[in-house]
PDB file of C-alpha atoms in Angstrom:
ATOM      1  CA  MET A   1     -31.809 -60.390-122.268  1.00  0.00           C
ATOM      2  CA  ASP A   2     -33.337 -59.574-118.963  1.00  0.00           C
ATOM      3  CA  ASP A   3     -35.561 -56.830-120.299  1.00  0.00           C
ATOM      4  CA  ARG A   4     -37.159 -59.170-122.755  1.00  0.00           C
ATOM      5  CA  VAL A   5     -36.941 -62.749-121.421  1.00  0.00           C
ATOM      6  CA  SER A   6     -36.410 -63.767-117.739  1.00  0.00           C
ATOM      7  CA  ILE A   7     -35.158 -67.188-116.598  1.00  0.00           C
ATOM      8  CA  SER A   8     -35.495 -68.676-113.037  1.00  0.00           C
ATOM      9  CA  ILE A   9     -34.611 -72.323-112.214  1.00  0.00           C
ATOM     10  CA  SER A  10     -35.848 -74.210-109.250  1.00  0.00           C
ATOM     11  CA  GLU A  11     -36.000 -77.923-108.621  1.00  0.00           C
ATOM     12  CA  GLY A  12     -35.157 -78.776-112.178  1.00  0.00           C
ATOM     13  CA  VAL A  13     -37.596 -76.600-113.833  1.00  0.00           C
ATOM     14  CA  ALA A  14     -36.688 -73.519-115.783  1.00  0.00           C
ATOM     15  CA  ASP A  15     -39.359 -70.888-115.608  1.00  0.00           C
ATOM     16  CA  VAL A  16     -38.870 -68.775-118.711  1.00  0.00           C
ATOM     17  CA  ARG A  17     -40.995 -65.779-119.155  1.00  0.00           C
ATOM     18  CA  LEU A  18     -41.309 -63.001-121.900  1.00  0.00           C
ATOM     19  CA  VAL A  19     -41.149 -59.711-119.853  1.00  0.00           C
ATOM     20  CA  ARG A  20     -42.136 -57.283-122.430  1.00  0.00           C
ATOM     21  CA  ALA A  21     -45.775 -57.010-121.128  1.00  0.00           C
ATOM     22  CA  ASP A  22     -46.279 -53.158-122.069  1.00  0.00           C
ATOM     23  CA  LYS A  23     -46.083 -54.376-125.876  1.00  0.00           C
ATOM     24  CA  MET A  24     -47.827 -57.818-125.250  1.00  0.00           C
ATOM     25  CA  ASN A  25     -44.416 -59.269-125.543  1.00  0.00           C
ATOM     26  CA  ALA A  26     -44.183 -58.429-129.306  1.00  0.00           C
ATOM     27  CA  LEU A  27     -41.260 -59.572-131.241  1.00  0.00           C
ATOM     28  CA  ASP A  28     -38.473 -56.919-131.966  1.00  0.00           C
ATOM     29  CA  GLN A  29     -34.825 -57.449-132.370  1.00  0.00           C
ATOM     30  CA  PRO A  30     -33.875 -57.612-128.731  1.00  0.00           C
ATOM     31  CA  MET A  31     -36.784 -60.156-128.239  1.00  0.00           C
ATOM     32  CA  PHE A  32     -35.369 -62.309-130.939  1.00  0.00           C
ATOM     33  CA  GLU A  33     -31.872 -62.091-129.617  1.00  0.00           C
ATOM     34  CA  ALA A  34     -33.119 -62.894-125.913  1.00  0.00           C
ATOM     35  CA  LEU A  35     -34.968 -65.853-127.153  1.00  0.00           C
ATOM     36  CA  VAL A  36     -31.922 -67.277-129.097  1.00  0.00           C
ATOM     37  CA  ALA A  37     -29.820 -66.562-126.057  1.00  0.00           C
ATOM     38  CA  ALA A  38     -32.223 -68.287-123.776  1.00  0.00           C
ATOM     39  CA  THR A  39     -32.228 -71.655-125.682  1.00  0.00           C
ATOM     40  CA  ASP A  40     -28.393 -71.321-125.807  1.00  0.00           C
ATOM     41  CA  ARG A  41     -28.180 -70.911-122.263  1.00  0.00           C
ATOM     42  CA  LEU A  42     -30.737 -73.677-121.281  1.00  0.00           C
ATOM     43  CA  SER A  43     -29.017 -76.102-123.755  1.00  0.00           C
ATOM     44  CA  LYS A  44     -25.894 -75.865-121.512  1.00  0.00           C
ATOM     45  CA  GLU A  45     -27.560 -75.535-118.188  1.00  0.00           C
ATOM     46  CA  LYS A  46     -27.001 -78.447-115.989  1.00  0.00           C
ATOM     47  CA  GLY A  47     -29.819 -79.743-113.818  1.00  0.00           C
ATOM     48  CA  VAL A  48     -32.566 -78.255-115.833  1.00  0.00           C
ATOM     49  CA  ARG A  49     -35.139 -81.328-116.633  1.00  0.00           C
ATOM     50  CA  ALA A  50     -38.007 -79.296-117.876  1.00  0.00           C
ATOM     51  CA  VAL A  51     -38.898 -75.852-119.149  1.00  0.00           C
ATOM     52  CA  VAL A  52     -41.999 -73.759-119.012  1.00  0.00           C
ATOM     53  CA  LEU A  53     -42.250 -70.877-121.493  1.00  0.00           C
ATOM     54  CA  SER A  54     -44.894 -68.057-120.870  1.00  0.00           C
ATOM     55  CA  GLY A  55     -45.659 -64.329-121.195  1.00  0.00           C
ATOM     56  CA  GLU A  56     -46.116 -61.703-118.515  1.00  0.00           C
ATOM     57  CA  GLY A  57     -49.132 -59.386-118.931  1.00  0.00           C
ATOM     58  CA  ARG A  58     -52.092 -59.634-121.156  1.00  0.00           C
ATOM     59  CA  ALA A  59     -50.603 -62.077-123.782  1.00  0.00           C
ATOM     60  CA  PHE A  60     -48.308 -64.918-124.548  1.00  0.00           C
ATOM     61  CA  CYS A  61     -46.877 -62.999-127.630  1.00  0.00           C
ATOM     62  CA  ALA A  62     -48.736 -60.708-130.116  1.00  0.00           C
ATOM     63  CA  GLY A  63     -46.348 -61.320-132.827  1.00  0.00           C
ATOM     64  CA  LEU A  64     -43.977 -58.982-134.653  1.00  0.00           C
ATOM     65  CA  ASP A  65     -43.637 -55.492-133.086  1.00  0.00           C
ATOM     66  CA  MET A  66     -46.087 -53.110-134.804  1.00  0.00           C
ATOM     67  CA  GLY A  67     -43.563 -50.376-134.823  1.00  0.00           C
ATOM     68  CA  ARG A  68     -41.602 -52.293-137.446  1.00  0.00           C
ATOM     69  CA  PHE A  69     -44.476 -52.363-139.757  1.00  0.00           C
ATOM     70  CA  ALA A  70     -45.059 -48.420-139.143  1.00  0.00           C
ATOM     71  CA  ALA A  71     -41.493 -47.905-139.985  1.00  0.00           C
ATOM     72  CA  MET A  72     -41.763 -49.858-143.176  1.00  0.00           C
ATOM     73  CA  LYS A  73     -44.990 -47.837-144.381  1.00  0.00           C
ATOM     74  CA  ASP A  74     -43.184 -44.484-143.715  1.00  0.00           C
ATOM     75  CA  LYS A  75     -39.503 -45.382-144.624  1.00  0.00           C
ATOM     76  CA  GLY A  76     -39.499 -48.546-146.649  1.00  0.00           C
ATOM     77  CA  GLY A  77     -38.074 -51.799-145.542  1.00  0.00           C
ATOM     78  CA  ASN A  78     -39.566 -55.174-144.717  1.00  0.00           C
ATOM     79  CA  GLY A  79     -40.979 -54.976-141.231  1.00  0.00           C
ATOM     80  CA  ILE A  80     -39.017 -58.156-140.152  1.00  0.00           C
ATOM     81  CA  PRO A  81     -36.905 -57.391-137.154  1.00  0.00           C
ATOM     82  CA  GLY A  82     -33.105 -57.571-137.960  1.00  0.00           C
ATOM     83  CA  SER A  83     -33.565 -58.806-141.550  1.00  0.00           C
ATOM     84  CA  GLU A  84     -32.823 -55.709-143.275  1.00  0.00           C
ATOM     85  CA  ASN A  85     -29.301 -56.523-143.887  1.00  0.00           C
ATOM     86  CA  ARG A  86     -29.594 -60.264-143.589  1.00  0.00           C
ATOM     87  CA  ASP A  87     -29.769 -63.052-146.130  1.00  0.00           C
ATOM     88  CA  LEU A  88     -32.673 -65.131-144.810  1.00  0.00           C
ATOM     89  CA  THR A  89     -31.506 -68.063-146.831  1.00  0.00           C
ATOM     90  CA  LYS A  90     -28.167 -68.123-144.937  1.00  0.00           C
ATOM     91  CA  ARG A  91     -28.120 -70.733-142.307  1.00  0.00           C
ATOM     92  CA  THR A  92     -26.731 -69.448-139.077  1.00  0.00           C
ATOM     93  CA  HIS A  93     -27.826 -72.241-136.498  1.00  0.00           C
ATOM     94  CA  GLY A  94     -27.494 -75.453-138.216  1.00  0.00           C
ATOM     95  CA  GLN A  95     -30.478 -76.077-140.492  1.00  0.00           C
ATOM     96  CA  ALA A  96     -32.108 -72.773-139.182  1.00  0.00           C
ATOM     97  CA  ASN A  97     -31.604 -69.059-139.893  1.00  0.00           C
ATOM     98  CA  PHE A  98     -31.425 -66.504-136.967  1.00  0.00           C
ATOM     99  CA  PRO A  99     -35.267 -65.688-136.821  1.00  0.00           C
ATOM    100  CA  GLN A 100     -36.034 -69.461-137.127  1.00  0.00           C
ATOM    101  CA  GLN A 101     -33.707 -70.324-134.165  1.00  0.00           C
ATOM    102  CA  ALA A 102     -35.981 -68.172-131.899  1.00  0.00           C
ATOM    103  CA  VAL A 103     -38.534 -71.025-132.399  1.00  0.00           C
ATOM    104  CA  TRP A 104     -36.384 -74.114-133.433  1.00  0.00           C
ATOM    105  CA  GLY A 105     -34.126 -73.658-130.559  1.00  0.00           C
ATOM    106  CA  TRP A 106     -36.954 -74.743-128.125  1.00  0.00           C
ATOM    107  CA  ARG A 107     -37.592 -77.782-130.175  1.00  0.00           C
ATOM    108  CA  GLN A 108     -33.751 -78.567-130.011  1.00  0.00           C
ATOM    109  CA  LEU A 109     -33.577 -78.429-126.420  1.00  0.00           C
ATOM    110  CA  PRO A 110     -32.672 -81.833-124.895  1.00  0.00           C
ATOM    111  CA  MET A 111     -35.458 -81.392-122.161  1.00  0.00           C
ATOM    112  CA  PRO A 112     -39.103 -81.015-122.644  1.00  0.00           C
ATOM    113  CA  VAL A 113     -40.664 -77.553-123.089  1.00  0.00           C
ATOM    114  CA  ILE A 114     -44.300 -76.626-122.161  1.00  0.00           C
ATOM    115  CA  ALA A 115     -45.658 -73.317-123.614  1.00  0.00           C
ATOM    116  CA  ALA A 116     -48.319 -71.692-121.528  1.00  0.00           C
ATOM    117  CA  VAL A 117     -50.377 -69.595-123.695  1.00  0.00           C
ATOM    118  CA  HIS A 118     -52.901 -66.960-122.562  1.00  0.00           C
ATOM    119  CA  GLY A 119     -54.435 -63.917-124.347  1.00  0.00           C
ATOM    120  CA  VAL A 120     -53.276 -63.945-127.934  1.00  0.00           C
ATOM    121  CA  ALA A 121     -50.339 -65.939-129.749  1.00  0.00           C
ATOM    122  CA  PHE A 122     -50.473 -64.412-133.295  1.00  0.00           C
ATOM    123  CA  GLY A 123     -48.019 -64.754-136.207  1.00  0.00           C
ATOM    124  CA  GLY A 124     -44.631 -65.144-134.816  1.00  0.00           C
ATOM    125  CA  GLY A 125     -45.944 -65.615-131.344  1.00  0.00           C
ATOM    126  CA  PHE A 126     -48.033 -68.464-132.473  1.00  0.00           C
ATOM    127  CA  GLN A 127     -44.989 -70.005-134.175  1.00  0.00           C
ATOM    128  CA  LEU A 128     -42.953 -69.465-130.810  1.00  0.00           C
ATOM    129  CA  SER A 129     -45.567 -71.605-129.085  1.00  0.00           C
ATOM    130  CA  LEU A 130     -45.042 -74.335-131.667  1.00  0.00           C
ATOM    131  CA  GLY A 131     -41.358 -74.788-130.666  1.00  0.00           C
ATOM    132  CA  ALA A 132     -42.526 -76.249-127.266  1.00  0.00           C
ATOM    133  CA  ASP A 133     -43.274 -79.939-127.081  1.00  0.00           C
ATOM    134  CA  MET A 134     -46.734 -79.123-125.559  1.00  0.00           C
ATOM    135  CA  ARG A 135     -49.014 -76.093-125.490  1.00  0.00           C
ATOM    136  CA  PHE A 136     -51.318 -75.526-122.578  1.00  0.00           C
ATOM    137  CA  LEU A 137     -53.983 -72.768-123.557  1.00  0.00           C
ATOM    138  CA  SER A 138     -56.273 -70.770-121.333  1.00  0.00           C
ATOM    139  CA  ALA A 139     -60.033 -71.018-122.475  1.00  0.00           C
ATOM    140  CA  ASP A 140     -60.185 -67.502-123.877  1.00  0.00           C
ATOM    141  CA  ALA A 141     -56.720 -67.740-125.669  1.00  0.00           C
ATOM    142  CA  ARG A 142     -56.708 -66.904-129.429  1.00  0.00           C
ATOM    143  CA  MET A 143     -54.172 -67.923-132.162  1.00  0.00           C
ATOM    144  CA  SER A 144     -53.409 -66.935-135.737  1.00  0.00           C
ATOM    145  CA  ILE A 145     -51.142 -67.805-138.600  1.00  0.00           C
ATOM    146  CA  MET A 146     -51.310 -64.079-139.233  1.00  0.00           C
ATOM    147  CA  GLU A 147     -48.424 -63.518-141.621  1.00  0.00           C
ATOM    148  CA  ILE A 148     -50.792 -63.367-144.680  1.00  0.00           C
ATOM    149  CA  LYS A 149     -52.302 -59.996-143.277  1.00  0.00           C
ATOM    150  CA  TRP A 150     -48.998 -58.341-143.904  1.00  0.00           C
ATOM    151  CA  GLY A 151     -48.304 -60.035-147.230  1.00  0.00           C
ATOM    152  CA  LEU A 152     -45.887 -62.487-145.741  1.00  0.00           C
ATOM    153  CA  VAL A 153     -45.544 -66.264-145.161  1.00  0.00           C
ATOM    154  CA  PRO A 154     -44.745 -68.089-141.647  1.00  0.00           C
ATOM    155  CA  ASP A 155     -41.002 -68.250-141.701  1.00  0.00           C
ATOM    156  CA  MET A 156     -40.093 -68.863-138.099  1.00  0.00           C
ATOM    157  CA  ALA A 157     -39.831 -72.745-138.326  1.00  0.00           C
ATOM    158  CA  GLY A 158     -43.565 -73.155-138.054  1.00  0.00           C
ATOM    159  CA  THR A 159     -43.929 -75.014-141.241  1.00  0.00           C
ATOM    160  CA  PRO A 160     -42.190 -78.229-140.433  1.00  0.00           C
ATOM    161  CA  ILE A 161     -43.672 -78.416-137.069  1.00  0.00           C
ATOM    162  CA  LEU A 162     -47.148 -77.666-138.135  1.00  0.00           C
ATOM    163  CA  ALA A 163     -46.965 -80.258-140.829  1.00  0.00           C
ATOM    164  CA  SER A 164     -46.661 -82.930-138.074  1.00  0.00           C
ATOM    165  CA  LEU A 165     -49.480 -81.494-135.998  1.00  0.00           C
ATOM    166  CA  VAL A 166     -52.234 -80.538-138.268  1.00  0.00           C
ATOM    167  CA  ARG A 167     -54.235 -82.023-141.184  1.00  0.00           C
ATOM    168  CA  ASP A 168     -53.065 -80.664-144.539  1.00  0.00           C
ATOM    169  CA  ASP A 169     -56.512 -78.933-145.398  1.00  0.00           C
ATOM    170  CA  ILE A 170     -56.636 -77.283-142.016  1.00  0.00           C
ATOM    171  CA  LEU A 171     -53.164 -75.968-142.216  1.00  0.00           C
ATOM    172  CA  ARG A 172     -53.836 -74.495-145.665  1.00  0.00           C
ATOM    173  CA  ASP A 173     -57.087 -72.851-144.428  1.00  0.00           C
ATOM    174  CA  LEU A 174     -55.343 -71.188-141.481  1.00  0.00           C
ATOM    175  CA  THR A 175     -52.319 -70.160-143.538  1.00  0.00           C
ATOM    176  CA  TYR A 176     -54.251 -68.677-146.704  1.00  0.00           C
ATOM    177  CA  THR A 177     -56.866 -66.832-144.534  1.00  0.00           C
ATOM    178  CA  GLY A 178     -54.859 -65.645-141.297  1.00  0.00           C
ATOM    179  CA  ARG A 179     -58.127 -66.041-139.471  1.00  0.00           C
ATOM    180  CA  ILE A 180     -58.113 -65.938-135.617  1.00  0.00           C
ATOM    181  CA  PHE A 181     -59.059 -69.294-134.083  1.00  0.00           C
ATOM    182  CA  SER A 182     -60.060 -70.120-130.416  1.00  0.00           C
ATOM    183  CA  ALA A 183     -58.539 -72.364-127.909  1.00  0.00           C
ATOM    184  CA  GLN A 184     -61.207 -74.787-128.527  1.00  0.00           C
ATOM    185  CA  GLU A 185     -60.537 -74.853-132.221  1.00  0.00           C
ATOM    186  CA  ALA A 186     -56.685 -75.218-131.484  1.00  0.00           C
ATOM    187  CA  LEU A 187     -57.319 -78.361-129.254  1.00  0.00           C
ATOM    188  CA  ALA A 188     -59.737 -79.832-132.037  1.00  0.00           C
ATOM    189  CA  TYR A 189     -56.860 -79.168-134.688  1.00  0.00           C
ATOM    190  CA  GLY A 190     -54.146 -80.648-132.644  1.00  0.00           C
ATOM    191  CA  LEU A 191     -52.420 -77.260-131.825  1.00  0.00           C
ATOM    192  CA  ALA A 192     -53.281 -77.401-128.083  1.00  0.00           C
ATOM    193  CA  THR A 193     -52.346 -80.106-125.701  1.00  0.00           C
ATOM    194  CA  ARG A 194     -55.002 -79.127-123.230  1.00  0.00           C
ATOM    195  CA  ILE A 195     -57.053 -76.129-122.108  1.00  0.00           C
ATOM    196  CA  CYS A 196     -56.438 -74.994-118.566  1.00  0.00           C
ATOM    197  CA  ASP A 197     -57.963 -72.282-116.091  1.00  0.00           C
ATOM    198  CA  ASP A 198     -54.497 -71.353-115.456  1.00  0.00           C
ATOM    199  CA  PRO A 199     -52.159 -72.594-118.109  1.00  0.00           C
ATOM    200  CA  ARG A 200     -48.825 -71.474-116.402  1.00  0.00           C
ATOM    201  CA  ALA A 201     -49.910 -73.116-113.053  1.00  0.00           C
ATOM    202  CA  ALA A 202     -50.704 -76.303-114.965  1.00  0.00           C
ATOM    203  CA  ALA A 203     -47.529 -76.294-117.045  1.00  0.00           C
ATOM    204  CA  MET A 204     -45.464 -75.841-113.898  1.00  0.00           C
ATOM    205  CA  GLU A 205     -47.107 -78.808-112.263  1.00  0.00           C
ATOM    206  CA  VAL A 206     -46.515 -81.112-115.388  1.00  0.00           C
ATOM    207  CA  ALA A 207     -42.844 -79.741-115.511  1.00  0.00           C
ATOM    208  CA  ARG A 208     -42.206 -80.677-111.884  1.00  0.00           C
ATOM    209  CA  GLU A 209     -43.692 -84.116-112.698  1.00  0.00           C
ATOM    210  CA  ILE A 210     -41.368 -84.524-115.618  1.00  0.00           C
ATOM    211  CA  ALA A 211     -38.490 -83.196-113.542  1.00  0.00           C
ATOM    212  CA  GLY A 212     -39.069 -85.970-111.229  1.00  0.00           C
ATOM    213  CA  LYS A 213     -38.571 -88.607-113.758  1.00  0.00           C
ATOM    214  CA  SER A 214     -35.220 -90.107-114.853  1.00  0.00           C
ATOM    215  CA  PRO A 215     -33.493 -87.352-116.813  1.00  0.00           C
ATOM    216  CA  ASP A 216     -31.704 -89.723-118.990  1.00  0.00           C
ATOM    217  CA  ALA A 217     -34.953 -91.450-120.058  1.00  0.00           C
ATOM    218  CA  ILE A 218     -36.657 -88.062-120.702  1.00  0.00           C
ATOM    219  CA  ARG A 219     -33.876 -86.911-122.910  1.00  0.00           C
ATOM    220  CA  ALA A 220     -33.762 -90.074-124.673  1.00  0.00           C
ATOM    221  CA  ALA A 221     -37.548 -89.870-125.124  1.00  0.00           C
ATOM    222  CA  LYS A 222     -37.361 -86.392-126.700  1.00  0.00           C
ATOM    223  CA  ARG A 223     -34.476 -87.424-128.951  1.00  0.00           C
ATOM    224  CA  MET A 224     -36.466 -90.373-130.012  1.00  0.00           C
ATOM    225  CA  LEU A 225     -39.705 -88.311-130.682  1.00  0.00           C
ATOM    226  CA  ASN A 226     -37.781 -85.726-132.493  1.00  0.00           C
ATOM    227  CA  ASN A 227     -36.626 -88.216-134.933  1.00  0.00           C
ATOM    228  CA  LEU A 228     -40.139 -89.290-135.895  1.00  0.00           C
ATOM    229  CA  SER A 229     -40.362 -86.084-137.835  1.00  0.00           C
ATOM    230  CA  VAL A 230     -39.248 -85.874-141.498  1.00  0.00           C
ATOM    231  CA  ASP A 231     -36.047 -83.836-142.184  1.00  0.00           C
ATOM    232  CA  PRO A 232     -36.905 -80.203-141.409  1.00  0.00           C
ATOM    233  CA  GLY A 233     -34.002 -78.893-143.606  1.00  0.00           C
ATOM    234  CA  PRO A 234     -35.787 -78.428-146.693  1.00  0.00           C
ATOM    235  CA  ALA A 235     -38.991 -76.949-145.084  1.00  0.00           C
ATOM    236  CA  LEU A 236     -36.837 -74.480-143.055  1.00  0.00           C
ATOM    237  CA  LEU A 237     -35.027 -73.254-146.209  1.00  0.00           C
ATOM    238  CA  ALA A 238     -38.218 -73.113-148.259  1.00  0.00           C
ATOM    239  CA  GLU A 239     -39.646 -70.645-145.598  1.00  0.00           C
ATOM    240  CA  SER A 240     -36.729 -68.491-146.014  1.00  0.00           C
ATOM    241  CA  VAL A 241     -36.673 -68.620-149.791  1.00  0.00           C
ATOM    242  CA  GLU A 242     -40.235 -67.593-150.164  1.00  0.00           C
ATOM    243  CA  GLN A 243     -40.146 -64.922-147.477  1.00  0.00           C
ATOM    244  CA  GLN A 244     -37.066 -63.462-149.011  1.00  0.00           C
ATOM    245  CA  LYS A 245     -38.849 -63.007-152.398  1.00  0.00           C
ATOM    246  CA  LEU A 246     -41.893 -61.440-150.642  1.00  0.00           C
ATOM    247  CA  ILE A 247     -40.120 -58.959-148.395  1.00  0.00           C
ATOM    248  CA  GLY A 248     -40.221 -55.449-149.718  1.00  0.00           C
ATOM    249  CA  SER A 249     -42.237 -56.496-152.807  1.00  0.00           C
ATOM    250  CA  PRO A 250     -44.901 -54.181-153.985  1.00  0.00           C
ATOM    251  CA  ASN A 251     -47.862 -56.372-152.923  1.00  0.00           C
ATOM    252  CA  GLN A 252     -46.330 -56.975-149.572  1.00  0.00           C
ATOM    253  CA  THR A 253     -45.613 -53.301-149.060  1.00  0.00           C
ATOM    254  CA  GLU A 254     -49.365 -52.633-150.061  1.00  0.00           C
ATOM    255  CA  ALA A 255     -50.554 -55.182-147.606  1.00  0.00           C
ATOM    256  CA  VAL A 256     -48.840 -53.418-144.804  1.00  0.00           C
ATOM    257  CA  ARG A 257     -49.939 -49.916-145.858  1.00  0.00           C
ATOM    258  CA  ALA A 258     -53.451 -50.919-146.314  1.00  0.00           C
ATOM    259  CA  ASN A 259     -53.708 -52.553-142.921  1.00  0.00           C
ATOM    260  CA  LEU A 260     -51.989 -49.473-141.163  1.00  0.00           C
ATOM    261  CA  GLU A 261     -54.293 -47.194-143.026  1.00  0.00           C
ATOM    262  CA  LYS A 262     -57.363 -49.296-142.382  1.00  0.00           C
ATOM    263  CA  ARG A 263     -58.481 -49.495-146.008  1.00  0.00           C
ATOM    264  CA  ALA A 264     -58.839 -52.221-148.547  1.00  0.00           C
ATOM    265  CA  PRO A 265     -55.609 -53.180-150.265  1.00  0.00           C
ATOM    266  CA  ASN A 266     -55.167 -52.623-153.864  1.00  0.00           C
ATOM    267  CA  PHE A 267     -53.047 -55.580-155.069  1.00  0.00           C
ATOM    268  CA  ALA A 268     -51.437 -55.948-158.539  1.00  0.00           C
ATOM    269  CA  ASP A 269     -51.963 -59.303-160.417  1.00  0.00           C
TER     270      ASP A 269
END
């Protein structure tokens, strides 16, 4: 876990960092496992009153590891870390499957989580930021629901969270096109809480402020606010069902190959 995610705790604040900086904190199988392990640990950690989630190096998280897509192009498969032999529709963590828990686990934590986003948060990395209660972005941060580029749909618990944050037509635009959008657009869409010169420093300051409040009241507030959302179960399962049908299909494989070969795709109707 320590070679993917580090956790340090001080004065009631857990400082959680993605530490795969050489790969822009891309999501490989060990990263998925470390993220799930981190939320499992924090859910049981006494004295933690707020969490800051950030990434070391040039980016918060660039999304799925490109090596997985390259392996798919050369050897077949689906490019989704750890899913080669896994039924995505199987619920492994309550209403979520294992990849979804890497995001949904942050939403389930009893204390508030602030994501400090700099550089890029693409695809799975963008969905990871959605697991937080708040998102503080650097002015030059960029985001994307990038799964469509690879012939896939977002399937890491982003759908039920996005539905509570973004206008329906904006969500469809971002999902259908996969276009990259700026921090300023994210703020306008409701995907950023604030834009900061130093998102991590600002997040730590707010986290320390939260940690100074009554922990009983803060946890009660999070439970109450989480209950405002509709039941996420059907949306989480729908993500998995649709992704399962797409993975390894001819058009999904063609999307990957075309992107890696830097050519226009040739999709079948």
